[in-house]
Amino acid sequence: IGQALVPELTGAGHEVVVLTRSGGGGAGGPAGARAVAWDGRSASGAWASELRGAGAVVNLAGANIGAGRWTEARKHELVQSRIETSGALVDAMGALDAPDRPKVLASASGIDYYGNRGDEVVTEESSPGDTFLAHLCVQWEAAARKAEAHGVRVALMRTSFVVGRGAPALGKLTLPFKLFAGGPIGTGRQWFPWIHLADTTGLYRWVIENERAAGPLNLTAPDVRRQKDFAAEVGRAMGQPSWAPAPGFALRLALGQQSELILGGRRAEPRRPLELGYQFRFPRLPEALREALG
């Protein structure tokens, strides 16, 4: 998301500074952005001066959810990498004089906040779920919301499955289709919220520029589908069959608790973005997949 967000923002006239562990001085960041070194944990240092007078802070940091099995040590890393980064950003903003603080913090979160909800329609007002990822999102959002005490507007970006060219999760999902073995995951009846990459970056820019955008926001397209319908659309977009299901019991055996990433479902609607007037660039799944898969 960060790679795609830079041209979205620079194209709108914003100056972008990327905080990176890969070094500073212009290296280590996407083209069009200036890179500044930061370890993701400390709340002070040369990097903190970049916050002074900044219009917005976007926090996308956190260990990769889909990489590696969810051992207890790994789950601790997934949570702490998000809480530590959010806490350091909030503390650094709080250390500034009030007029110098950024106006808004757009902090990443996940649609997994709601847990596995079956056929229930969930909106930004729905309660959190009781899965590991739901608990992670609750803690992540709580850490970000502490910036509100410093007068900073906070938007919580509950992101769903991202459809876009080069999106890693989409690449993994489409691999079986390339091998003529694509199809629904588990029963295929679970709701599968998704969003195009262009709307993901578009919503981050919209939050930065729209003073009414605050609190939780569901980053999902209006055209939410069951997973079997999503798989069928992928097959159509790729010109490949979509008849080979991936059995849920086998996925649970292979992935353990991590299988909740793909077997759980939630019928999430982007109620707040729509109420506040955001216009989706790719509101429907067929067009989104055709653009993403070429």
PDB file of C-alpha atoms in Angstrom:
ATOM      1  CA  ILE A   1       0.000   0.000   0.000  1.00  0.00           C
ATOM      2  CA  GLY A   2       2.824   2.372   0.863  1.00  0.00           C
ATOM      3  CA  GLN A   3       4.466   1.969  -2.551  1.00  0.00           C
ATOM      4  CA  ALA A   4       1.202   2.878  -4.289  1.00  0.00           C
ATOM      5  CA  LEU A   5       0.294   5.630  -1.841  1.00  0.00           C
ATOM      6  CA  VAL A   6       3.354   7.761  -2.627  1.00  0.00           C
ATOM      7  CA  PRO A   7       2.367   8.582  -6.252  1.00  0.00           C
ATOM      8  CA  GLU A   8      -1.261   9.029  -5.135  1.00  0.00           C
ATOM      9  CA  LEU A   9      -0.168  11.762  -2.718  1.00  0.00           C
ATOM     10  CA  THR A  10       2.593  13.381  -4.762  1.00  0.00           C
ATOM     11  CA  GLY A  11       0.247  13.529  -7.747  1.00  0.00           C
ATOM     12  CA  ALA A  12      -2.120  15.590  -5.589  1.00  0.00           C
ATOM     13  CA  GLY A  13       0.655  18.032  -4.673  1.00  0.00           C
ATOM     14  CA  HIS A  14       1.648  16.593  -1.290  1.00  0.00           C
ATOM     15  CA  GLU A  15       5.268  16.255  -0.194  1.00  0.00           C
ATOM     16  CA  VAL A  16       5.904  12.716   1.106  1.00  0.00           C
ATOM     17  CA  VAL A  17       8.519  11.702   3.668  1.00  0.00           C
ATOM     18  CA  VAL A  18       8.919   7.954   4.259  1.00  0.00           C
ATOM     19  CA  LEU A  19      10.162   6.717   7.627  1.00  0.00           C
ATOM     20  CA  THR A  20      12.162   3.586   6.861  1.00  0.00           C
ATOM     21  CA  ARG A  21      14.451   1.055   8.515  1.00  0.00           C
ATOM     22  CA  SER A  22      16.405   0.835   5.237  1.00  0.00           C
ATOM     23  CA  GLY A  23      18.357   4.038   5.740  1.00  0.00           C
ATOM     24  CA  GLY A  24      17.768   7.719   5.093  1.00  0.00           C
ATOM     25  CA  GLY A  25      19.018  10.578   3.037  1.00  0.00           C
ATOM     26  CA  GLY A  26      16.779   9.813   0.074  1.00  0.00           C
ATOM     27  CA  ALA A  27      17.497   6.065  -0.111  1.00  0.00           C
ATOM     28  CA  GLY A  28      15.274   3.202   0.885  1.00  0.00           C
ATOM     29  CA  GLY A  29      11.930   4.764   0.004  1.00  0.00           C
ATOM     30  CA  PRO A  30       9.640   4.743  -3.025  1.00  0.00           C
ATOM     31  CA  ALA A  31      10.413   7.036  -5.944  1.00  0.00           C
ATOM     32  CA  GLY A  32       9.042  10.521  -5.393  1.00  0.00           C
ATOM     33  CA  ALA A  33       9.486  10.428  -1.626  1.00  0.00           C
ATOM     34  CA  ARG A  34      12.277  11.525   0.677  1.00  0.00           C
ATOM     35  CA  ALA A  35      13.402   8.744   3.027  1.00  0.00           C
ATOM     36  CA  VAL A  36      14.373   9.243   6.671  1.00  0.00           C
ATOM     37  CA  ALA A  37      15.778   6.507   8.883  1.00  0.00           C
ATOM     38  CA  TRP A  38      13.751   5.322  11.895  1.00  0.00           C
ATOM     39  CA  ASP A  39      13.869   2.083  13.876  1.00  0.00           C
ATOM     40  CA  GLY A  40      10.101   1.977  14.369  1.00  0.00           C
ATOM     41  CA  ARG A  41      10.399   1.959  18.156  1.00  0.00           C
ATOM     42  CA  SER A  42      12.073   5.093  19.484  1.00  0.00           C
ATOM     43  CA  ALA A  43       9.918   8.135  20.178  1.00  0.00           C
ATOM     44  CA  SER A  44      12.745  10.636  19.727  1.00  0.00           C
ATOM     45  CA  GLY A  45      15.601  11.312  17.371  1.00  0.00           C
ATOM     46  CA  ALA A  46      16.282  13.214  14.167  1.00  0.00           C
ATOM     47  CA  TRP A  47      13.267  11.602  12.471  1.00  0.00           C
ATOM     48  CA  ALA A  48      10.858  13.175  14.980  1.00  0.00           C
ATOM     49  CA  SER A  49      11.568  16.645  13.596  1.00  0.00           C
ATOM     50  CA  GLU A  50       9.840  15.539  10.365  1.00  0.00           C
ATOM     51  CA  LEU A  51       6.547  15.527  12.287  1.00  0.00           C
ATOM     52  CA  ARG A  52       6.778  19.215  13.121  1.00  0.00           C
ATOM     53  CA  GLY A  53       4.263  21.054  10.972  1.00  0.00           C
ATOM     54  CA  ALA A  54       3.382  17.950   8.953  1.00  0.00           C
ATOM     55  CA  GLY A  55      -0.142  17.886   7.572  1.00  0.00           C
ATOM     56  CA  ALA A  56      -0.652  14.182   8.230  1.00  0.00           C
ATOM     57  CA  VAL A  57       0.953  10.971   9.441  1.00  0.00           C
ATOM     58  CA  VAL A  58       0.143   7.639   7.783  1.00  0.00           C
ATOM     59  CA  ASN A  59       1.065   4.573   9.843  1.00  0.00           C
ATOM     60  CA  LEU A  60       1.302   1.359   7.812  1.00  0.00           C
ATOM     61  CA  ALA A  61       3.967  -0.332   9.930  1.00  0.00           C
ATOM     62  CA  GLY A  62       3.707  -3.844  11.338  1.00  0.00           C
ATOM     63  CA  ALA A  63       5.156  -7.322  10.853  1.00  0.00           C
ATOM     64  CA  ASN A  64       3.665  -9.249   7.917  1.00  0.00           C
ATOM     65  CA  ILE A  65       0.542 -11.113   9.058  1.00  0.00           C
ATOM     66  CA  GLY A  66       0.791 -13.750   6.317  1.00  0.00           C
ATOM     67  CA  ALA A  67       4.496 -14.578   6.691  1.00  0.00           C
ATOM     68  CA  GLY A  68       5.404 -17.520   8.921  1.00  0.00           C
ATOM     69  CA  ARG A  69       3.330 -19.758  11.184  1.00  0.00           C
ATOM     70  CA  TRP A  70       1.574 -18.181  14.133  1.00  0.00           C
ATOM     71  CA  THR A  71       3.672 -19.524  16.971  1.00  0.00           C
ATOM     72  CA  GLU A  72       3.216 -17.762  20.295  1.00  0.00           C
ATOM     73  CA  ALA A  73       6.449 -15.848  19.647  1.00  0.00           C
ATOM     74  CA  ARG A  74       5.272 -14.838  16.181  1.00  0.00           C
ATOM     75  CA  LYS A  75       1.882 -13.659  17.450  1.00  0.00           C
ATOM     76  CA  HIS A  76       3.645 -11.568  20.088  1.00  0.00           C
ATOM     77  CA  GLU A  77       5.769  -9.989  17.344  1.00  0.00           C
ATOM     78  CA  LEU A  78       2.687  -9.258  15.199  1.00  0.00           C
ATOM     79  CA  VAL A  79       1.033  -7.390  18.066  1.00  0.00           C
ATOM     80  CA  GLN A  80       4.068  -5.616  19.497  1.00  0.00           C
ATOM     81  CA  SER A  81       5.364  -4.412  16.116  1.00  0.00           C
ATOM     82  CA  ARG A  82       2.102  -2.508  15.705  1.00  0.00           C
ATOM     83  CA  ILE A  83       1.709  -1.232  19.254  1.00  0.00           C
ATOM     84  CA  GLU A  84       5.340  -0.095  19.537  1.00  0.00           C
ATOM     85  CA  THR A  85       5.255   1.826  16.262  1.00  0.00           C
ATOM     86  CA  SER A  86       1.917   3.468  17.044  1.00  0.00           C
ATOM     87  CA  GLY A  87       3.036   4.357  20.567  1.00  0.00           C
ATOM     88  CA  ALA A  88       6.281   5.909  19.372  1.00  0.00           C
ATOM     89  CA  LEU A  89       4.485   8.022  16.760  1.00  0.00           C
ATOM     90  CA  VAL A  90       1.886   9.198  19.273  1.00  0.00           C
ATOM     91  CA  ASP A  91       4.540  10.046  21.885  1.00  0.00           C
ATOM     92  CA  ALA A  92       6.587  11.968  19.314  1.00  0.00           C
ATOM     93  CA  MET A  93       3.525  13.975  18.261  1.00  0.00           C
ATOM     94  CA  GLY A  94       2.645  14.667  21.882  1.00  0.00           C
ATOM     95  CA  ALA A  95       6.132  16.031  22.534  1.00  0.00           C
ATOM     96  CA  LEU A  96       5.556  18.814  19.998  1.00  0.00           C
ATOM     97  CA  ASP A  97       3.891  22.112  20.809  1.00  0.00           C
ATOM     98  CA  ALA A  98       0.189  21.902  19.969  1.00  0.00           C
ATOM     99  CA  PRO A  99       0.348  24.184  16.873  1.00  0.00           C
ATOM    100  CA  ASP A 100       3.173  22.067  15.409  1.00  0.00           C
ATOM    101  CA  ARG A 101       1.449  18.689  15.680  1.00  0.00           C
ATOM    102  CA  PRO A 102       0.195  16.857  12.574  1.00  0.00           C
ATOM    103  CA  LYS A 103      -3.487  17.416  11.916  1.00  0.00           C
ATOM    104  CA  VAL A 104      -4.402  13.780  11.301  1.00  0.00           C
ATOM    105  CA  LEU A 105      -3.110  10.271  11.923  1.00  0.00           C
ATOM    106  CA  ALA A 106      -4.360   7.710   9.390  1.00  0.00           C
ATOM    107  CA  SER A 107      -3.528   4.412  11.054  1.00  0.00           C
ATOM    108  CA  ALA A 108      -3.811   1.042   9.358  1.00  0.00           C
ATOM    109  CA  SER A 109      -6.059  -1.622  10.859  1.00  0.00           C
ATOM    110  CA  GLY A 110      -7.812  -4.689   9.501  1.00  0.00           C
ATOM    111  CA  ILE A 111     -11.320  -5.770   8.601  1.00  0.00           C
ATOM    112  CA  ASP A 112     -10.513  -8.780  10.804  1.00  0.00           C
ATOM    113  CA  TYR A 113     -11.450  -6.462  13.693  1.00  0.00           C
ATOM    114  CA  TYR A 114     -14.948  -7.962  13.439  1.00  0.00           C
ATOM    115  CA  GLY A 115     -13.894 -11.605  13.635  1.00  0.00           C
ATOM    116  CA  ASN A 116     -15.958 -14.310  11.916  1.00  0.00           C
ATOM    117  CA  ARG A 117     -19.534 -12.951  11.699  1.00  0.00           C
ATOM    118  CA  GLY A 118     -21.343 -15.347   9.368  1.00  0.00           C
ATOM    119  CA  ASP A 119     -24.146 -13.598   7.441  1.00  0.00           C
ATOM    120  CA  GLU A 120     -24.391 -10.621   9.811  1.00  0.00           C
ATOM    121  CA  VAL A 121     -23.899  -7.262   8.117  1.00  0.00           C
ATOM    122  CA  VAL A 122     -21.122  -5.401   9.916  1.00  0.00           C
ATOM    123  CA  THR A 123     -20.495  -1.661   9.811  1.00  0.00           C
ATOM    124  CA  GLU A 124     -18.047   0.604  11.592  1.00  0.00           C
ATOM    125  CA  GLU A 125     -20.384   0.571  14.617  1.00  0.00           C
ATOM    126  CA  SER A 126     -20.294  -3.225  14.994  1.00  0.00           C
ATOM    127  CA  SER A 127     -18.530  -4.772  17.990  1.00  0.00           C
ATOM    128  CA  PRO A 128     -15.136  -6.483  17.718  1.00  0.00           C
ATOM    129  CA  GLY A 129     -14.808 -10.225  17.268  1.00  0.00           C
ATOM    130  CA  ASP A 130     -13.086 -12.816  19.435  1.00  0.00           C
ATOM    131  CA  THR A 131     -10.316 -14.112  17.149  1.00  0.00           C
ATOM    132  CA  PHE A 132      -6.586 -13.484  17.462  1.00  0.00           C
ATOM    133  CA  LEU A 133      -6.678 -10.970  14.605  1.00  0.00           C
ATOM    134  CA  ALA A 134      -9.670  -9.204  16.133  1.00  0.00           C
ATOM    135  CA  HIS A 135      -7.825  -8.792  19.437  1.00  0.00           C
ATOM    136  CA  LEU A 136      -4.751  -7.572  17.528  1.00  0.00           C
ATOM    137  CA  CYS A 137      -6.809  -4.909  15.733  1.00  0.00           C
ATOM    138  CA  VAL A 138      -8.435  -3.754  18.989  1.00  0.00           C
ATOM    139  CA  GLN A 139      -5.014  -3.202  20.593  1.00  0.00           C
ATOM    140  CA  TRP A 140      -3.608  -1.593  17.441  1.00  0.00           C
ATOM    141  CA  GLU A 141      -6.465   0.882  17.208  1.00  0.00           C
ATOM    142  CA  ALA A 142      -6.331   1.693  20.920  1.00  0.00           C
ATOM    143  CA  ALA A 143      -2.647   2.596  20.594  1.00  0.00           C
ATOM    144  CA  ALA A 144      -3.386   4.913  17.660  1.00  0.00           C
ATOM    145  CA  ARG A 145      -6.375   6.578  19.322  1.00  0.00           C
ATOM    146  CA  LYS A 146      -4.159   7.905  22.098  1.00  0.00           C
ATOM    147  CA  ALA A 147      -3.198  10.647  19.622  1.00  0.00           C
ATOM    148  CA  GLU A 148      -6.680  12.107  20.071  1.00  0.00           C
ATOM    149  CA  ALA A 149      -5.611  13.294  23.521  1.00  0.00           C
ATOM    150  CA  HIS A 150      -3.054  15.512  21.724  1.00  0.00           C
ATOM    151  CA  GLY A 151      -5.711  17.092  19.510  1.00  0.00           C
ATOM    152  CA  VAL A 152      -4.886  14.928  16.483  1.00  0.00           C
ATOM    153  CA  ARG A 153      -7.730  13.616  14.313  1.00  0.00           C
ATOM    154  CA  VAL A 154      -7.408   9.821  14.088  1.00  0.00           C
ATOM    155  CA  ALA A 155      -8.795   7.640  11.292  1.00  0.00           C
ATOM    156  CA  LEU A 156      -8.650   3.848  11.694  1.00  0.00           C
ATOM    157  CA  MET A 157      -8.332   2.216   8.276  1.00  0.00           C
ATOM    158  CA  ARG A 158      -9.896  -1.256   8.579  1.00  0.00           C
ATOM    159  CA  THR A 159      -8.511  -2.685   5.360  1.00  0.00           C
ATOM    160  CA  SER A 160      -9.878  -5.780   3.606  1.00  0.00           C
ATOM    161  CA  PHE A 161      -8.300  -8.038   0.962  1.00  0.00           C
ATOM    162  CA  VAL A 162      -6.501  -5.757  -1.514  1.00  0.00           C
ATOM    163  CA  VAL A 163      -7.021  -6.357  -5.245  1.00  0.00           C
ATOM    164  CA  GLY A 164      -4.387  -4.713  -7.416  1.00  0.00           C
ATOM    165  CA  ARG A 165      -1.481  -5.319  -9.733  1.00  0.00           C
ATOM    166  CA  GLY A 166       1.420  -6.632  -7.689  1.00  0.00           C
ATOM    167  CA  ALA A 167      -0.655  -7.061  -4.514  1.00  0.00           C
ATOM    168  CA  PRO A 168       1.052  -9.978  -2.678  1.00  0.00           C
ATOM    169  CA  ALA A 169      -2.133 -11.521  -1.269  1.00  0.00           C
ATOM    170  CA  LEU A 170      -3.811 -11.511  -4.688  1.00  0.00           C
ATOM    171  CA  GLY A 171      -0.736 -13.178  -6.156  1.00  0.00           C
ATOM    172  CA  LYS A 172      -0.971 -16.001  -3.645  1.00  0.00           C
ATOM    173  CA  LEU A 173      -4.697 -16.423  -4.194  1.00  0.00           C
ATOM    174  CA  THR A 174      -4.404 -16.582  -7.998  1.00  0.00           C
ATOM    175  CA  LEU A 175      -1.475 -19.041  -8.092  1.00  0.00           C
ATOM    176  CA  PRO A 176      -3.722 -22.166  -7.999  1.00  0.00           C
ATOM    177  CA  PHE A 177      -5.729 -20.749 -10.927  1.00  0.00           C
ATOM    178  CA  LYS A 178      -2.537 -20.531 -12.977  1.00  0.00           C
ATOM    179  CA  LEU A 179      -2.041 -24.232 -12.263  1.00  0.00           C
ATOM    180  CA  PHE A 180      -5.651 -25.053 -13.276  1.00  0.00           C
ATOM    181  CA  ALA A 181      -6.453 -25.844  -9.628  1.00  0.00           C
ATOM    182  CA  GLY A 182      -8.310 -22.718  -8.548  1.00  0.00           C
ATOM    183  CA  GLY A 183     -11.607 -22.662  -6.748  1.00  0.00           C
ATOM    184  CA  PRO A 184     -13.416 -21.763  -3.540  1.00  0.00           C
ATOM    185  CA  ILE A 185     -11.685 -21.893  -0.169  1.00  0.00           C
ATOM    186  CA  GLY A 186     -13.373 -24.049   2.463  1.00  0.00           C
ATOM    187  CA  THR A 187     -17.149 -24.045   2.003  1.00  0.00           C
ATOM    188  CA  GLY A 188     -16.907 -20.893  -0.099  1.00  0.00           C
ATOM    189  CA  ARG A 189     -19.944 -19.493   1.712  1.00  0.00           C
ATOM    190  CA  GLN A 190     -17.954 -17.144   3.935  1.00  0.00           C
ATOM    191  CA  TRP A 191     -18.239 -13.452   3.018  1.00  0.00           C
ATOM    192  CA  PHE A 192     -15.045 -12.114   1.473  1.00  0.00           C
ATOM    193  CA  PRO A 193     -14.677  -8.327   1.661  1.00  0.00           C
ATOM    194  CA  TRP A 194     -12.198  -6.813  -0.780  1.00  0.00           C
ATOM    195  CA  ILE A 195     -11.023  -3.435  -2.058  1.00  0.00           C
ATOM    196  CA  HIS A 196      -9.070  -2.312  -5.113  1.00  0.00           C
ATOM    197  CA  LEU A 197      -5.620  -0.871  -4.486  1.00  0.00           C
ATOM    198  CA  ALA A 198      -6.657   2.390  -6.185  1.00  0.00           C
ATOM    199  CA  ASP A 199      -9.463   2.822  -3.648  1.00  0.00           C
ATOM    200  CA  THR A 200      -7.169   1.863  -0.773  1.00  0.00           C
ATOM    201  CA  THR A 201      -4.766   4.672  -1.625  1.00  0.00           C
ATOM    202  CA  GLY A 202      -7.674   6.897  -2.636  1.00  0.00           C
ATOM    203  CA  LEU A 203      -9.250   6.523   0.790  1.00  0.00           C
ATOM    204  CA  TYR A 204      -5.978   7.341   2.572  1.00  0.00           C
ATOM    205  CA  ARG A 205      -5.679  10.526   0.510  1.00  0.00           C
ATOM    206  CA  TRP A 206      -9.375  11.282   1.087  1.00  0.00           C
ATOM    207  CA  VAL A 207      -8.932  10.919   4.865  1.00  0.00           C
ATOM    208  CA  ILE A 208      -5.963  13.286   4.809  1.00  0.00           C
ATOM    209  CA  GLU A 209      -7.926  15.898   2.860  1.00  0.00           C
ATOM    210  CA  ASN A 210     -11.365  15.430   4.462  1.00  0.00           C
ATOM    211  CA  GLU A 211     -11.602  16.867   7.973  1.00  0.00           C
ATOM    212  CA  ARG A 212     -14.834  14.978   8.679  1.00  0.00           C
ATOM    213  CA  ALA A 213     -13.183  11.577   8.216  1.00  0.00           C
ATOM    214  CA  ALA A 214     -12.345  10.242  11.667  1.00  0.00           C
ATOM    215  CA  GLY A 215     -12.723   7.089  13.720  1.00  0.00           C
ATOM    216  CA  PRO A 216     -13.103   3.633  12.176  1.00  0.00           C
ATOM    217  CA  LEU A 217     -13.556   3.329   8.407  1.00  0.00           C
ATOM    218  CA  ASN A 218     -14.212   0.066   6.568  1.00  0.00           C
ATOM    219  CA  LEU A 219     -11.921  -0.074   3.550  1.00  0.00           C
ATOM    220  CA  THR A 220     -14.112  -2.448   1.562  1.00  0.00           C
ATOM    221  CA  ALA A 221     -15.803  -2.129  -1.817  1.00  0.00           C
ATOM    222  CA  PRO A 222     -19.623  -2.007  -1.794  1.00  0.00           C
ATOM    223  CA  ASP A 223     -19.775  -5.205  -3.908  1.00  0.00           C
ATOM    224  CA  VAL A 224     -18.979  -7.686  -1.123  1.00  0.00           C
ATOM    225  CA  ARG A 225     -19.165 -11.325  -2.280  1.00  0.00           C
ATOM    226  CA  ARG A 226     -19.118 -14.807  -0.846  1.00  0.00           C
ATOM    227  CA  GLN A 227     -15.744 -16.448  -1.311  1.00  0.00           C
ATOM    228  CA  LYS A 228     -17.038 -18.917  -3.927  1.00  0.00           C
ATOM    229  CA  ASP A 229     -18.368 -15.993  -5.991  1.00  0.00           C
ATOM    230  CA  PHE A 230     -15.058 -14.193  -5.640  1.00  0.00           C
ATOM    231  CA  ALA A 231     -13.230 -17.321  -6.850  1.00  0.00           C
ATOM    232  CA  ALA A 232     -15.562 -17.635  -9.827  1.00  0.00           C
ATOM    233  CA  GLU A 233     -14.886 -14.012 -10.814  1.00  0.00           C
ATOM    234  CA  VAL A 234     -11.131 -14.620 -10.543  1.00  0.00           C
ATOM    235  CA  GLY A 235     -11.481 -17.598 -12.850  1.00  0.00           C
ATOM    236  CA  ARG A 236     -13.456 -15.537 -15.368  1.00  0.00           C
ATOM    237  CA  ALA A 237     -10.918 -12.697 -15.258  1.00  0.00           C
ATOM    238  CA  MET A 238      -8.047 -15.136 -15.850  1.00  0.00           C
ATOM    239  CA  GLY A 239      -9.861 -17.351 -18.336  1.00  0.00           C
ATOM    240  CA  GLN A 240      -9.254 -20.323 -16.039  1.00  0.00           C
ATOM    241  CA  PRO A 241     -11.538 -22.902 -14.381  1.00  0.00           C
ATOM    242  CA  SER A 242     -12.600 -22.314 -10.762  1.00  0.00           C
ATOM    243  CA  TRP A 243     -13.992 -25.696  -9.760  1.00  0.00           C
ATOM    244  CA  ALA A 244     -11.282 -27.137  -7.460  1.00  0.00           C
ATOM    245  CA  PRO A 245     -12.105 -26.326  -3.817  1.00  0.00           C
ATOM    246  CA  ALA A 246      -9.459 -26.084  -1.075  1.00  0.00           C
ATOM    247  CA  PRO A 247     -10.966 -28.134   1.807  1.00  0.00           C
ATOM    248  CA  GLY A 248     -11.250 -26.276   5.078  1.00  0.00           C
ATOM    249  CA  PHE A 249     -10.026 -29.195   7.198  1.00  0.00           C
ATOM    250  CA  ALA A 250      -6.843 -29.455   5.134  1.00  0.00           C
ATOM    251  CA  LEU A 251      -6.174 -25.731   5.484  1.00  0.00           C
ATOM    252  CA  ARG A 252      -6.714 -25.893   9.241  1.00  0.00           C
ATOM    253  CA  LEU A 253      -4.334 -28.853   9.444  1.00  0.00           C
ATOM    254  CA  ALA A 254      -1.681 -27.097   7.348  1.00  0.00           C
ATOM    255  CA  LEU A 255      -1.993 -23.564   8.726  1.00  0.00           C
ATOM    256  CA  GLY A 256      -3.367 -24.011  12.240  1.00  0.00           C
ATOM    257  CA  GLN A 257      -4.774 -20.812  13.724  1.00  0.00           C
ATOM    258  CA  GLN A 258      -3.491 -18.878  10.710  1.00  0.00           C
ATOM    259  CA  SER A 259      -6.277 -20.478   8.630  1.00  0.00           C
ATOM    260  CA  GLU A 260      -8.661 -17.866  10.104  1.00  0.00           C
ATOM    261  CA  LEU A 261      -7.155 -15.469   7.562  1.00  0.00           C
ATOM    262  CA  ILE A 262      -9.014 -17.221   4.736  1.00  0.00           C
ATOM    263  CA  LEU A 263     -11.705 -19.385   6.342  1.00  0.00           C
ATOM    264  CA  GLY A 264     -13.318 -16.670   8.466  1.00  0.00           C
ATOM    265  CA  GLY A 265     -15.783 -14.282   6.879  1.00  0.00           C
ATOM    266  CA  ARG A 266     -17.490 -10.985   7.511  1.00  0.00           C
ATOM    267  CA  ARG A 267     -20.105  -9.157   5.454  1.00  0.00           C
ATOM    268  CA  ALA A 268     -18.518  -5.755   5.916  1.00  0.00           C
ATOM    269  CA  GLU A 269     -19.951  -2.615   4.347  1.00  0.00           C
ATOM    270  CA  PRO A 270     -18.117   0.723   3.813  1.00  0.00           C
ATOM    271  CA  ARG A 271     -20.908   2.670   5.476  1.00  0.00           C
ATOM    272  CA  ARG A 272     -18.857   5.626   6.776  1.00  0.00           C
ATOM    273  CA  PRO A 273     -16.934   6.328   3.545  1.00  0.00           C
ATOM    274  CA  LEU A 274     -20.198   6.264   1.588  1.00  0.00           C
ATOM    275  CA  GLU A 275     -22.003   8.478   4.115  1.00  0.00           C
ATOM    276  CA  LEU A 276     -19.184  11.012   3.917  1.00  0.00           C
ATOM    277  CA  GLY A 277     -19.226  11.051   0.130  1.00  0.00           C
ATOM    278  CA  TYR A 278     -16.276   8.952  -0.984  1.00  0.00           C
ATOM    279  CA  GLN A 279     -16.683   7.857  -4.621  1.00  0.00           C
ATOM    280  CA  PHE A 280     -15.245   4.399  -5.247  1.00  0.00           C
ATOM    281  CA  ARG A 281     -13.106   4.087  -8.362  1.00  0.00           C
ATOM    282  CA  PHE A 282     -13.719   0.324  -8.539  1.00  0.00           C
ATOM    283  CA  PRO A 283     -17.021  -0.382  -6.774  1.00  0.00           C
ATOM    284  CA  ARG A 284     -17.648  -3.678  -8.620  1.00  0.00           C
ATOM    285  CA  LEU A 285     -15.573  -6.846  -8.492  1.00  0.00           C
ATOM    286  CA  PRO A 286     -15.451  -7.816 -12.214  1.00  0.00           C
ATOM    287  CA  GLU A 287     -13.935  -4.484 -13.270  1.00  0.00           C
ATOM    288  CA  ALA A 288     -11.535  -4.493 -10.323  1.00  0.00           C
ATOM    289  CA  LEU A 289     -10.240  -7.967 -11.167  1.00  0.00           C
ATOM    290  CA  ARG A 290      -9.946  -7.227 -14.874  1.00  0.00           C
ATOM    291  CA  GLU A 291      -7.775  -4.196 -14.088  1.00  0.00           C
ATOM    292  CA  ALA A 292      -5.685  -6.043 -11.499  1.00  0.00           C
ATOM    293  CA  LEU A 293      -5.143  -9.225 -13.505  1.00  0.00           C
ATOM    294  CA  GLY A 294      -4.806  -7.636 -16.917  1.00  0.00           C
TER     295      GLY A 294
END
